[in-house]
Amino acid sequence: MTLNTEFMLETFFIALKGIPVTLSLAAISLLLASPAAFFMAIARINRIKGLQKAVTVYVSFVRGTPMILQILVIYSLLPSLLNQLFMNLNLKINVFDVNPILYAYIVFTLNTAAALSEVFRSALQTVSIGQLEAAQSIGLSTYKAYTRIVIPQALVVALPNLGNVTVNLIKGTSLAFMMTVKDITALAKIEASYGYNYIEAYIVIFFIYIILCSGVQLAFRLLEKYLGGYRKPAAG
Amino acid sequence: MLELKNVHKSFGRNEVLKGVDISVEKGDVVVILGPSGSGKTTLLRSINFLEKADKGTIVFGDIEAKLENASKHDIRAIRKKSAFVFQNYNLFHNRTALQNVTEGLIVARKVPKAEAVEKARKALDKVGLSDRYDYYPSQLSGGQQQRVGIARAIAVNPDVILFDEPTSALDPELIGEVLNVMKELAKEGTTMIVVTHEMTFAQEVANKVIFMDGGVVVEEGPPGEIFTRPKEERTKQFLRRIINDFDYVI
């Protein structure tokens, strides 16, 4: 078996065009999921009645089902149900006209929020309650105590796990092709399908993902080093 | 100046405070003694609402409030008139020594930054840390951290400083440096309420000693009285256990 290197080079540049889609899928899902995850973490830490239970159920539901199933449900079942509903209500909205990337945002946001809520919860709990009390005792409001003292420290603790979630998310967006979103994987598969060069196409995007994910991991490591400088004891 | 009346507090079924009254005058150094679990720390924490008492009244200067349902406004006002020094220092780990002190000044009291830094430097100089302004807590010893904690408290110029076992978490050889700072403050007339097990400090520095046990004040008076002529049997027992060579006059 020989690999079609000419095809691989061509596909490499075509697949690169999917990077903005892949990264924006990841970035927007992260941005949407973060605040939601933060409030879920707060709800669980402060044992807010009702909310705490709901969050627990949500997290275990999302994390306990394969993402591919969630995609099938949200991308296939949801539009059909909505369409039925709109038809019954005599609304002239065509749900099938909706840009499929919206469904991708929904799936990845739901998933990321669940994972992040656990990351935030454990990170917030590493900052001693004593620091919160100390901040309150010198007159800071709870909000200021969180934004100035607790959250900056929790963020540094959360960074390694946040990096993991981000990398998992980037890899996870490769399932977006199922929703006809043209990300890195989708573009490569389309190229491959013309001449049945799937192996070559997969090897190419294999490397694109490695480079992308390594870059993200490196960025998180540097960020942690930069933000966590206060944790290092002085030499001597 | 500061008065607490009939303070009650339970944790679940455990009644920690069973109607405690204390009063503190300006310039007082009050030491609260008692076996662990006697409610000393809970009492101290309920003064600035780190603990919410179930019942009781606080009169602090011109503020009078019910401990169980004080308004947010009253809580903020009382916290601004008092400062707290914690057993575990509780410094802000993401702030330098100087920033730990300026935080409350700039954020809570809206002091202009330059003035806050000036005040913070003075406070740190006072506790002997003029060479540690830019050190993070992780770079300081326990004794130094606690002195930053004290500087953080004195910088806001409170009417009273509450000390919750300030030396209990320290290595023995570091206790002295913290107690010396506290003695210095007492000499300058700072009003202090101190929960501690340091008997020498109580004897030398306090002008009033309160002995608590089982959630009530058993006995209170000047240290001369409490340490040499305790009236209550429980006080005698406690002092005998704490001070091995303790010998009181009957």
PDB file of C-alpha atoms in Angstrom, chain B residues 228-230 236 240 247-250:
ATOM      1  CA  THR B 228      -4.275  34.676  92.381  1.00  0.00           C
ATOM      2  CA  ARG B 229      -7.693  34.540  93.998  1.00  0.00           C
ATOM      3  CA  PRO B 230     -10.139  32.748  91.701  1.00  0.00           C
ATOM      4  CA  LYS B 236      -9.337  26.982  89.887  1.00  0.00           C
ATOM      5  CA  ARG B 240      -4.358  24.262  87.803  1.00  0.00           C
ATOM      6  CA  ASP B 247      -0.078  28.357  93.118  1.00  0.00           C
ATOM      7  CA  TYR B 248      -2.963  30.573  94.070  1.00  0.00           C
ATOM      8  CA  VAL B 249      -3.482  32.316  97.350  1.00  0.00           C
ATOM      9  CA  ILE B 250      -6.638  31.337  99.190  1.00  0.00           C
TER      10      ILE B 250
END
